[in-house]
């Protein structure tokens, strides 16, 4: 197993550990982040077990779960229950994409949609922090670091995941290694940001 | 199945949309930040104003207490002593009447009257007992008795009570303006006009004295000028009112205090 995968799994495991230890002190959105970490770790391990050939099926199943969890997290914080409707639409799109558009390859279209929409949720959250009447620092808000990490991950990996199949087939030797470095770094930063969120103060837009 | 080039095209579309979204949010963040800053500055100014008001209020209360104390001392101590002097002079006048003694008796009587008037003028309680209108009249009578200038009192509208605190502040403003006129203007006539309107009270004090350049006084540094004019404005501001000064060298001075009701 390559070094970055070890540190990657380790980072997720640390995140889960921190989440478990501080579980009682965490607000609901942070608890959902812990659940997201658990699902991520399980997905990565199963994908690893199945090998490269079959792993895209695991990711296809993981994507709606990841999207649902992230949407649930931000719905709870932003107090906009209507956001939950997008989960249904997203699930429908997953089915259409997996059956008709990208049946036997990595679901890059859905990853792109996830990145776009979750970036919007994160930006809405940051906007609401800015509007929130409080003396507290931005970093005291539970999802601040996680949102920054998510935005960083989404923007830096937009082409990495968006053009995944194209690069894999046509440009693997030239761009592939660079894309892998970007992907690994962005993943590390994202999970590190989530750990920071779990360790920090647990202020919420709901008034805690 | 989707051709691979379409995947790249879709990536570019989403990237562009995300870029637009980011820029939109950055602009909205800038606006929110700017609004927050403006609100913060406003709140700071309100706090600063409240703080200044509190300081001024405290200063006025302290000044009022000091003046009341001095008025009481004048009335109870010096006034009583002068009454004893008057009694002795009366006894002397009965035993050995002379013209000088009679003149001294008259003078002592005038001093006692002046001290009583001054004591009333300094006592803030006089305002609560008799009201601002009466106190201003007493103040002008006191100045008239000094014989340095002629005074006039005019009232427009029917006087009503403005509230004890407001009336004390207004009386102190009037006293300061009148004293300034006596000290610096060397005027022949002093006119005090009060105007009781449904929505405001206006007090105008006019003298025909030396006058001064309002701009020159405003440009003076703190060490060059007294705090008189600034104090007037600050006291008027304490009542949410305004203080306007019109003056020119050689043309007298007119000071108007306007307080909303």
CSV table of C-alpha atoms in Angstrom, one decimal:
chain,number,residue,atom,x,y,z
A,1,UNK,CA,0.0,0.0,0.0
A,2,UNK,CA,1.4,3.4,-1.0
A,3,UNK,CA,2.3,5.9,1.8
A,4,UNK,CA,-0.3,8.5,1.0
A,5,UNK,CA,-3.1,5.9,1.3
A,6,UNK,CA,-1.8,5.0,4.8
A,7,UNK,CA,-1.7,8.6,5.9
A,8,UNK,CA,-5.1,9.2,4.2
A,9,UNK,CA,-6.8,6.4,6.1
A,10,UNK,CA,-5.0,7.4,9.3
A,11,UNK,CA,-6.3,10.9,9.0
A,12,UNK,CA,-9.9,9.7,8.6
A,13,UNK,CA,-9.4,7.3,11.5
A,14,UNK,CA,-8.1,10.2,13.7
A,15,UNK,CA,-11.1,12.3,12.7
A,16,UNK,CA,-13.4,9.4,13.7
A,17,UNK,CA,-11.6,9.0,17.0
A,18,UNK,CA,-11.8,12.7,17.8
A,19,UNK,CA,-15.5,12.7,16.9
A,20,UNK,CA,-16.1,9.7,19.1
A,21,UNK,CA,-14.2,11.2,22.1
A,22,UNK,CA,-16.0,14.6,21.7
A,23,UNK,CA,-19.3,13.2,20.6
A,24,UNK,CA,-21.3,14.6,23.5
A,25,UNK,CA,-19.9,18.1,23.0
A,26,UNK,CA,-20.6,18.1,19.3
A,27,UNK,CA,-23.5,19.8,17.7
A,28,UNK,CA,-25.7,17.8,15.3
A,29,UNK,CA,-23.9,19.0,12.2
A,30,UNK,CA,-20.5,18.0,13.6
A,31,UNK,CA,-21.9,14.5,14.5
A,32,UNK,CA,-23.1,14.1,10.9
A,33,UNK,CA,-19.5,15.0,9.9
A,34,UNK,CA,-18.3,12.1,12.0
A,35,UNK,CA,-20.8,9.9,10.2
A,36,UNK,CA,-19.5,11.1,6.9
A,37,UNK,CA,-16.0,10.2,7.9
A,38,UNK,CA,-17.1,6.7,8.9
A,39,UNK,CA,-18.9,6.2,5.6
A,40,UNK,CA,-15.8,7.6,3.7
A,41,UNK,CA,-13.5,5.2,5.5
A,42,UNK,CA,-15.8,2.2,4.8
A,43,UNK,CA,-16.1,3.2,1.2
A,44,UNK,CA,-12.4,3.6,0.7
A,45,UNK,CA,-11.7,0.3,2.4
A,46,UNK,CA,-14.3,-1.6,0.3
A,47,UNK,CA,-13.1,0.1,-2.9
A,48,UNK,CA,-9.6,-1.0,-2.0
A,49,UNK,CA,-10.7,-4.6,-1.4
A,50,UNK,CA,-12.6,-4.7,-4.7
A,51,UNK,CA,-9.7,-3.3,-6.6
A,52,UNK,CA,-9.5,-0.7,-9.4
A,53,UNK,CA,-11.8,-2.5,-11.8
A,54,UNK,CA,-14.9,-2.6,-9.6
A,55,UNK,CA,-14.2,0.4,-7.3
A,56,UNK,CA,-16.3,2.8,-9.4
A,57,UNK,CA,-19.5,0.9,-8.4
A,58,UNK,CA,-18.6,1.6,-4.7
A,59,UNK,CA,-18.1,5.3,-5.5
A,60,UNK,CA,-21.4,5.4,-7.4
A,61,UNK,CA,-23.1,4.1,-4.3
A,62,UNK,CA,-21.1,6.4,-2.0
A,63,UNK,CA,-21.9,9.6,-3.9
A,64,UNK,CA,-25.6,9.9,-3.1
A,65,UNK,CA,-24.8,9.0,0.6
A,66,UNK,CA,-22.1,11.7,0.7
A,67,UNK,CA,-24.3,14.2,-1.0
A,68,UNK,CA,-27.2,13.4,1.4
A,69,UNK,CA,-25.0,13.8,4.5
A,70,UNK,CA,-23.5,17.0,3.4
A,71,UNK,CA,-26.9,18.4,2.4
A,72,UNK,CA,-28.3,17.3,5.7
A,73,UNK,CA,-25.5,19.0,7.6
A,74,UNK,CA,-26.0,22.3,5.8
A,75,UNK,CA,-29.8,22.1,5.9
A,76,UNK,CA,-29.6,21.8,9.7
A,77,UNK,CA,-27.2,24.7,10.0
A,78,UNK,CA,-28.8,27.0,7.4
A,79,UNK,CA,-32.3,26.0,8.7
A,80,UNK,CA,-33.6,25.6,5.1
A,81,UNK,CA,-35.5,22.3,5.0
A,82,UNK,CA,-36.2,22.8,1.3
A,83,UNK,CA,-32.5,21.9,0.5
A,84,UNK,CA,-33.4,18.3,1.4
A,85,UNK,CA,-35.5,18.0,-1.7
A,86,UNK,CA,-32.3,18.2,-3.8
A,87,UNK,CA,-31.4,14.8,-2.3
A,88,UNK,CA,-34.2,13.2,-4.2
A,89,UNK,CA,-33.2,14.9,-7.4
A,90,UNK,CA,-29.6,13.9,-6.9
A,91,UNK,CA,-30.5,10.3,-6.3
A,92,UNK,CA,-32.6,10.3,-9.5
A,93,UNK,CA,-29.6,11.8,-11.4
A,94,UNK,CA,-27.3,9.2,-10.0
A,95,UNK,CA,-29.5,6.4,-11.3
A,96,UNK,CA,-29.9,8.0,-14.8
A,97,UNK,CA,-26.1,8.7,-15.0
A,98,UNK,CA,-25.1,5.3,-13.8
A,99,UNK,CA,-27.5,3.5,-16.1
A,100,UNK,CA,-27.5,5.6,-19.3
A,101,UNK,CA,-24.6,8.1,-19.3
A,102,UNK,CA,-21.6,6.6,-17.5
A,103,UNK,CA,-22.6,2.9,-16.9
A,104,UNK,CA,-19.1,1.4,-16.7
A,105,UNK,CA,-16.9,4.2,-15.6
A,106,UNK,CA,-16.2,6.6,-12.8
A,107,UNK,CA,-19.3,8.9,-12.2
A,108,UNK,CA,-17.4,12.1,-12.9
A,109,UNK,CA,-20.6,14.0,-13.9
A,110,UNK,CA,-22.2,13.4,-10.5
A,111,UNK,CA,-19.0,14.3,-8.7
A,112,UNK,CA,-18.9,17.6,-10.6
A,113,UNK,CA,-22.6,18.3,-9.6
A,114,UNK,CA,-21.7,17.3,-6.0
A,115,UNK,CA,-18.8,19.7,-6.0
A,116,UNK,CA,-20.7,22.5,-7.4
A,117,UNK,CA,-23.8,22.2,-5.1
A,118,UNK,CA,-21.9,21.5,-1.9
A,119,UNK,CA,-19.6,24.5,-2.7
A,120,UNK,CA,-22.8,26.6,-2.9
A,121,UNK,CA,-23.9,25.2,0.5
A,122,UNK,CA,-20.5,26.0,2.0
A,123,UNK,CA,-20.6,29.5,0.6
A,124,UNK,CA,-24.2,30.1,1.9
A,125,UNK,CA,-22.9,28.9,5.3
A,126,UNK,CA,-20.0,31.3,5.2
A,127,UNK,CA,-22.3,34.1,4.1
A,128,UNK,CA,-24.6,33.4,7.0
A,129,UNK,CA,-21.7,33.4,9.5
A,130,UNK,CA,-20.7,36.8,8.2
A,131,UNK,CA,-24.3,38.0,8.7
A,132,UNK,CA,-24.7,36.4,12.1
A,133,UNK,CA,-24.9,38.9,15.0
A,134,UNK,CA,-22.2,37.7,17.3
A,135,UNK,CA,-18.9,38.7,18.9
A,136,UNK,CA,-17.5,35.2,18.4
A,137,UNK,CA,-14.7,34.5,15.9
A,138,UNK,CA,-15.5,32.8,12.6
A,139,UNK,CA,-13.4,29.9,13.7
A,140,UNK,CA,-15.7,29.3,16.7
A,141,UNK,CA,-18.4,28.1,14.3
A,142,UNK,CA,-18.3,24.4,14.1
A,143,UNK,CA,-18.5,24.1,10.3
A,144,UNK,CA,-16.1,27.0,9.5
A,145,UNK,CA,-13.0,24.9,8.9
A,146,UNK,CA,-14.9,22.0,7.3
A,147,UNK,CA,-16.6,24.5,4.9
A,148,UNK,CA,-13.2,26.0,4.0
A,149,UNK,CA,-11.8,22.5,3.5
A,150,UNK,CA,-14.7,21.5,1.4
A,151,UNK,CA,-14.4,24.6,-0.8
A,152,UNK,CA,-10.7,24.1,-1.2
A,153,UNK,CA,-11.2,20.4,-2.1
A,154,UNK,CA,-14.0,21.1,-4.5
A,155,UNK,CA,-12.2,23.8,-6.4
A,156,UNK,CA,-8.8,22.1,-6.6
A,157,UNK,CA,-10.3,18.8,-7.6
A,158,UNK,CA,-12.8,20.1,-10.1
A,159,UNK,CA,-10.9,19.0,-13.1
A,160,UNK,CA,-9.2,16.1,-11.3
A,161,UNK,CA,-12.5,14.3,-10.8
A,162,UNK,CA,-14.4,16.1,-13.7
A,163,UNK,CA,-12.1,14.8,-16.4
A,164,UNK,CA,-11.2,11.6,-14.5
A,165,UNK,CA,-12.1,9.1,-17.2
A,166,UNK,CA,-10.6,11.3,-20.0
A,167,UNK,CA,-7.3,11.6,-18.2
A,168,UNK,CA,-7.4,7.9,-17.2
A,169,UNK,CA,-7.8,6.9,-20.8
A,170,UNK,CA,-5.9,9.5,-22.9
A,171,UNK,CA,-3.5,11.4,-20.7
A,172,UNK,CA,-2.7,9.1,-17.8
A,173,UNK,CA,1.1,9.2,-18.3
A,174,UNK,CA,1.4,13.0,-18.8
A,175,UNK,CA,-1.2,14.5,-16.4
A,176,UNK,CA,-2.1,11.5,-14.3
A,177,UNK,CA,0.6,11.8,-11.7
A,178,UNK,CA,0.0,15.6,-11.3
A,179,UNK,CA,-3.7,15.0,-10.8
A,180,UNK,CA,-3.0,12.3,-8.3
A,181,UNK,CA,-0.8,14.7,-6.2
A,182,UNK,CA,-3.6,17.3,-6.3
A,183,UNK,CA,-6.2,14.7,-5.3
A,184,UNK,CA,-4.2,13.3,-2.5
A,185,UNK,CA,-3.2,16.8,-1.1
A,186,UNK,CA,-6.8,18.1,-1.4
A,187,UNK,CA,-8.1,15.0,0.4
A,188,UNK,CA,-5.6,15.4,3.2
A,189,UNK,CA,-6.5,19.1,3.6
A,190,UNK,CA,-10.2,18.3,3.6
A,191,UNK,CA,-9.9,15.7,6.3
A,192,UNK,CA,-7.5,17.8,8.3
A,193,UNK,CA,-10.1,20.7,8.1
A,194,UNK,CA,-12.8,18.4,9.3
A,195,UNK,CA,-10.7,17.3,12.3
A,196,UNK,CA,-10.1,21.0,13.1
A,197,UNK,CA,-13.9,21.5,13.0
A,198,UNK,CA,-14.4,18.6,15.4
A,199,UNK,CA,-11.8,19.9,17.8
A,200,UNK,CA,-12.9,23.5,17.8
A,201,UNK,CA,-15.7,25.4,19.5
A,202,UNK,CA,-19.2,24.3,18.5
A,203,UNK,CA,-21.0,27.5,17.7
A,204,UNK,CA,-23.9,27.1,15.4
A,205,UNK,CA,-26.0,29.4,13.2
A,206,UNK,CA,-28.9,28.0,15.2
A,207,UNK,CA,-27.8,29.9,18.2
A,208,UNK,CA,-25.8,27.6,20.3
B,1,UNK,CA,-22.7,6.2,-23.3
B,2,UNK,CA,-21.1,9.6,-23.0
B,3,UNK,CA,-18.0,10.3,-25.2
B,4,UNK,CA,-14.9,11.3,-23.2
B,5,UNK,CA,-14.6,14.8,-24.7
B,6,UNK,CA,-18.0,15.6,-23.4
B,7,UNK,CA,-16.8,14.8,-19.9
B,8,UNK,CA,-14.1,17.5,-20.2
B,9,UNK,CA,-16.6,19.9,-21.7
B,10,UNK,CA,-19.0,19.3,-18.8
B,11,UNK,CA,-16.0,19.9,-16.4
B,12,UNK,CA,-15.4,23.2,-18.0
B,13,UNK,CA,-19.1,24.2,-17.7
B,14,UNK,CA,-19.2,23.3,-14.1
B,15,UNK,CA,-15.9,25.1,-13.4
B,16,UNK,CA,-17.2,28.2,-15.1
B,17,UNK,CA,-20.4,28.1,-13.1
B,18,UNK,CA,-18.4,27.5,-9.9
B,19,UNK,CA,-16.2,30.5,-10.7
B,20,UNK,CA,-19.3,32.7,-11.3
B,21,UNK,CA,-20.7,31.4,-8.0
B,22,UNK,CA,-17.5,32.2,-6.2
B,23,UNK,CA,-17.2,35.7,-7.6
B,24,UNK,CA,-20.9,36.4,-6.8
B,25,UNK,CA,-20.3,35.3,-3.2
B,26,UNK,CA,-17.1,37.2,-2.9
B,27,UNK,CA,-18.9,40.4,-3.9
B,28,UNK,CA,-21.8,39.7,-1.6
B,29,UNK,CA,-19.3,39.0,1.2
B,30,UNK,CA,-17.7,42.3,0.5
B,31,UNK,CA,-21.1,44.0,0.8
B,32,UNK,CA,-22.0,42.2,4.0
B,33,UNK,CA,-18.6,43.1,5.5
B,34,UNK,CA,-18.9,46.7,4.5
B,35,UNK,CA,-22.5,46.9,6.0
B,36,UNK,CA,-21.3,45.3,9.2
B,37,UNK,CA,-18.4,47.8,9.4
B,38,UNK,CA,-20.8,50.7,8.9
B,39,UNK,CA,-23.1,49.3,11.6
B,40,UNK,CA,-20.2,48.9,13.9
B,41,UNK,CA,-19.1,52.5,13.3
B,42,UNK,CA,-22.7,53.7,14.0
B,43,UNK,CA,-22.9,51.7,17.2
B,44,UNK,CA,-19.5,53.0,18.3
B,45,UNK,CA,-20.7,56.6,17.6
B,46,UNK,CA,-23.9,56.0,19.6
B,47,UNK,CA,-21.9,54.7,22.5
B,48,UNK,CA,-19.5,57.6,22.3
B,49,UNK,CA,-22.4,60.1,22.3
B,50,UNK,CA,-24.0,58.3,25.2
B,51,UNK,CA,-20.6,58.4,27.1
B,52,UNK,CA,-20.2,62.1,26.3
B,53,UNK,CA,-23.8,62.8,27.5
B,54,UNK,CA,-23.1,60.9,30.7
B,55,UNK,CA,-19.9,62.9,31.4
B,56,UNK,CA,-21.7,66.2,30.7
B,57,UNK,CA,-24.7,65.1,32.9
B,58,UNK,CA,-22.2,64.3,35.7
B,59,UNK,CA,-20.5,67.6,35.2
B,60,UNK,CA,-23.8,69.5,35.3
B,61,UNK,CA,-24.9,67.6,38.5
B,62,UNK,CA,-21.6,68.4,40.2
B,63,UNK,CA,-21.8,72.1,39.1
B,64,UNK,CA,-25.3,72.3,40.3
B,65,UNK,CA,-24.5,70.8,43.7
B,66,UNK,CA,-21.5,73.2,44.0
B,67,UNK,CA,-23.6,76.2,43.1
B,68,UNK,CA,-26.4,75.1,45.5
B,69,UNK,CA,-23.9,74.7,48.3
B,70,UNK,CA,-22.4,78.1,47.6
B,71,UNK,CA,-25.8,79.7,47.4
B,72,UNK,CA,-26.8,78.1,50.7
B,73,UNK,CA,-23.5,79.3,52.3
B,74,UNK,CA,-24.1,82.8,51.0
B,75,UNK,CA,-27.7,82.8,52.4
B,76,UNK,CA,-27.1,81.1,55.7
B,77,UNK,CA,-23.6,82.3,56.6
B,78,UNK,CA,-22.8,85.6,55.0
B,79,UNK,CA,-26.4,86.7,54.8
B,80,UNK,CA,-26.9,86.0,58.6
B,81,UNK,CA,-23.6,87.9,59.4
B,82,UNK,CA,-24.7,90.8,57.4
B,83,UNK,CA,-28.1,90.8,59.1
B,84,UNK,CA,-26.2,91.0,62.5
B,85,UNK,CA,-24.1,93.9,61.0
B,86,UNK,CA,-27.4,95.6,60.0
B,87,UNK,CA,-28.8,95.2,63.5
B,88,UNK,CA,-25.7,96.8,65.0
B,89,UNK,CA,-25.8,99.6,62.5
B,90,UNK,CA,-29.5,100.2,63.4
B,91,UNK,CA,-28.6,100.4,67.1
B,92,UNK,CA,-25.8,102.8,66.3
B,93,UNK,CA,-28.1,104.8,64.1
B,94,UNK,CA,-30.7,105.1,66.9
B,95,UNK,CA,-28.0,106.3,69.3
B,96,UNK,CA,-25.9,108.6,67.1
B,97,UNK,CA,-27.6,109.1,63.7
B,98,UNK,CA,-25.3,110.5,61.0
B,99,UNK,CA,-25.6,110.8,57.2
B,100,UNK,CA,-22.7,108.3,56.7
B,101,UNK,CA,-24.3,105.8,59.0
B,102,UNK,CA,-27.6,106.1,57.1
B,103,UNK,CA,-25.8,105.5,53.8
B,104,UNK,CA,-24.0,102.5,55.2
B,105,UNK,CA,-27.3,101.1,56.4
B,106,UNK,CA,-28.7,101.5,52.9
B,107,UNK,CA,-25.7,99.9,51.3
B,108,UNK,CA,-25.8,97.0,53.8
B,109,UNK,CA,-29.5,96.5,53.0
B,110,UNK,CA,-28.7,96.4,49.2
B,111,UNK,CA,-25.9,93.9,49.8
B,112,UNK,CA,-28.2,91.7,51.8
B,113,UNK,CA,-30.8,91.9,49.0
B,114,UNK,CA,-28.2,91.1,46.4
B,115,UNK,CA,-26.9,88.1,48.3
B,116,UNK,CA,-30.4,86.8,48.7
B,117,UNK,CA,-31.0,87.2,44.9
B,118,UNK,CA,-27.7,85.6,44.1
B,119,UNK,CA,-28.4,82.8,46.5
B,120,UNK,CA,-31.7,82.1,44.8
B,121,UNK,CA,-30.0,82.3,41.4
B,122,UNK,CA,-27.5,79.7,42.4
B,123,UNK,CA,-30.0,77.4,44.0
B,124,UNK,CA,-31.3,74.8,41.6
B,125,UNK,CA,-34.2,74.2,43.9
B,126,UNK,CA,-35.5,77.6,43.0
B,127,UNK,CA,-36.2,76.3,39.5
B,128,UNK,CA,-38.2,73.3,40.8
B,129,UNK,CA,-40.2,75.6,43.1
B,130,UNK,CA,-40.9,78.5,40.8
B,131,UNK,CA,-40.1,77.3,37.3
B,132,UNK,CA,-37.7,78.5,34.6
B,133,UNK,CA,-39.8,81.5,33.6
B,134,UNK,CA,-39.8,83.0,37.1
B,135,UNK,CA,-36.0,82.2,37.6
B,136,UNK,CA,-35.1,83.9,34.4
B,137,UNK,CA,-37.0,87.0,35.5
B,138,UNK,CA,-35.2,86.9,38.9
B,139,UNK,CA,-31.9,86.6,37.1
B,140,UNK,CA,-32.6,89.7,34.9
B,141,UNK,CA,-33.8,91.6,38.0
B,142,UNK,CA,-30.6,90.8,39.7
B,143,UNK,CA,-28.5,92.0,36.8
B,144,UNK,CA,-30.7,95.1,36.5
B,145,UNK,CA,-30.0,95.9,40.2
B,146,UNK,CA,-26.2,95.8,39.5
B,147,UNK,CA,-26.8,98.9,37.5
B,148,UNK,CA,-24.4,97.9,34.7
B,149,UNK,CA,-27.0,97.5,31.9
B,150,UNK,CA,-30.7,97.7,31.2
B,151,UNK,CA,-32.5,94.3,30.8
B,152,UNK,CA,-35.6,93.3,28.9
B,153,UNK,CA,-37.6,90.1,29.3
B,154,UNK,CA,-40.0,89.0,26.5
B,155,UNK,CA,-42.2,85.9,26.3
B,156,UNK,CA,-43.9,84.5,23.3
B,157,UNK,CA,-46.6,81.9,24.0
B,158,UNK,CA,-47.9,80.7,27.3
B,159,UNK,CA,-45.1,79.4,29.6
B,160,UNK,CA,-45.3,75.7,30.6
B,161,UNK,CA,-43.1,73.5,32.6
B,162,UNK,CA,-40.3,71.8,30.6
B,163,UNK,CA,-39.3,69.4,33.4
B,164,UNK,CA,-37.0,70.1,36.3
B,165,UNK,CA,-33.8,68.8,34.8
B,166,UNK,CA,-34.3,70.5,31.4
B,167,UNK,CA,-35.2,73.8,33.1
B,168,UNK,CA,-32.1,73.6,35.4
B,169,UNK,CA,-29.8,73.1,32.3
B,170,UNK,CA,-31.6,75.9,30.5
B,171,UNK,CA,-31.2,78.2,33.5
B,172,UNK,CA,-27.4,77.4,33.7
B,173,UNK,CA,-27.1,78.1,30.0
B,174,UNK,CA,-28.9,81.5,30.4
B,175,UNK,CA,-26.7,82.3,33.4
B,176,UNK,CA,-23.5,81.6,31.5
B,177,UNK,CA,-24.6,83.6,28.5
B,178,UNK,CA,-25.7,86.6,30.7
B,179,UNK,CA,-22.5,86.5,32.7
B,180,UNK,CA,-20.4,86.4,29.5
B,181,UNK,CA,-22.3,89.4,28.2
B,182,UNK,CA,-21.7,91.3,31.4
B,183,UNK,CA,-18.0,90.2,31.5
B,184,UNK,CA,-17.0,90.7,27.9
B,185,UNK,CA,-19.6,92.5,25.9
B,186,UNK,CA,-19.9,95.8,28.0
B,187,UNK,CA,-23.4,96.1,26.7
B,188,UNK,CA,-26.1,98.7,27.5
B,189,UNK,CA,-29.1,96.5,26.9
B,190,UNK,CA,-29.6,92.8,27.5
B,191,UNK,CA,-32.7,91.2,26.0
B,192,UNK,CA,-33.9,87.7,26.9
B,193,UNK,CA,-36.7,86.3,24.9
B,194,UNK,CA,-38.4,82.9,25.5
B,195,UNK,CA,-40.7,81.4,23.0
B,196,UNK,CA,-43.0,78.5,24.0
B,197,UNK,CA,-44.1,76.7,20.8
B,198,UNK,CA,-46.1,73.5,20.6
B,199,UNK,CA,-43.1,71.5,19.4
B,200,UNK,CA,-40.1,73.4,20.7
B,201,UNK,CA,-38.9,75.9,23.3
B,202,UNK,CA,-36.5,78.7,22.2
B,203,UNK,CA,-34.5,81.0,24.4
B,204,UNK,CA,-32.8,84.0,22.7
B,205,UNK,CA,-30.4,86.3,24.5
B,206,UNK,CA,-29.4,89.4,22.7
B,207,UNK,CA,-26.9,92.2,23.7
B,208,UNK,CA,-25.8,95.4,22.0
B,209,UNK,CA,-22.3,95.0,23.2
B,210,UNK,CA,-18.8,94.7,21.7
B,211,UNK,CA,-19.6,91.4,19.8
B,212,UNK,CA,-16.9,89.1,18.4
B,213,UNK,CA,-16.0,87.2,15.4
B,214,UNK,CA,-17.7,83.8,15.6
B,215,UNK,CA,-15.3,82.2,13.1
B,216,UNK,CA,-12.2,83.5,14.9
B,217,UNK,CA,-13.5,82.0,18.2
B,218,UNK,CA,-14.2,78.7,16.5
B,219,UNK,CA,-10.7,78.6,15.1
B,220,UNK,CA,-9.0,79.2,18.4
B,221,UNK,CA,-7.0,76.4,19.9
B,222,UNK,CA,-8.0,74.8,23.2
B,223,UNK,CA,-5.3,76.8,25.1
B,224,UNK,CA,-6.4,80.1,23.5
B,225,UNK,CA,-10.1,80.0,24.2
B,226,UNK,CA,-12.3,79.3,27.2
B,227,UNK,CA,-14.7,76.4,27.1
B,228,UNK,CA,-17.7,78.8,27.2
B,229,UNK,CA,-19.1,78.4,23.6
B,230,UNK,CA,-18.4,74.7,23.5
B,231,UNK,CA,-20.1,74.2,26.8
B,232,UNK,CA,-23.2,76.0,25.6
B,233,UNK,CA,-23.4,73.7,22.5
B,234,UNK,CA,-22.8,70.6,24.6
B,235,UNK,CA,-25.4,71.5,27.1
B,236,UNK,CA,-27.9,72.3,24.4
B,237,UNK,CA,-27.0,68.9,22.8
B,238,UNK,CA,-27.7,67.2,26.1
B,239,UNK,CA,-31.3,68.3,25.7
B,240,UNK,CA,-31.2,67.2,22.0
B,241,UNK,CA,-31.3,70.9,21.2
B,242,UNK,CA,-29.1,73.4,19.3
B,243,UNK,CA,-27.2,76.5,20.2
B,244,UNK,CA,-26.7,79.1,17.4
B,245,UNK,CA,-24.6,82.1,17.8
B,246,UNK,CA,-24.7,85.3,15.7
B,247,UNK,CA,-22.1,88.0,16.4
B,248,UNK,CA,-19.9,90.5,14.7
B,249,UNK,CA,-17.3,92.8,16.2
B,250,UNK,CA,-19.2,96.0,17.1
B,251,UNK,CA,-22.6,94.7,16.3
B,252,UNK,CA,-23.6,92.8,19.5
B,253,UNK,CA,-24.3,89.1,20.0
B,254,UNK,CA,-27.4,87.0,19.7
B,255,UNK,CA,-27.5,83.5,21.1
B,256,UNK,CA,-30.4,81.2,20.4
B,257,UNK,CA,-31.0,77.9,22.3
B,258,UNK,CA,-33.6,75.7,20.7
B,259,UNK,CA,-34.9,72.6,22.4
B,260,UNK,CA,-37.4,70.2,20.9
B,261,UNK,CA,-40.3,69.2,23.2
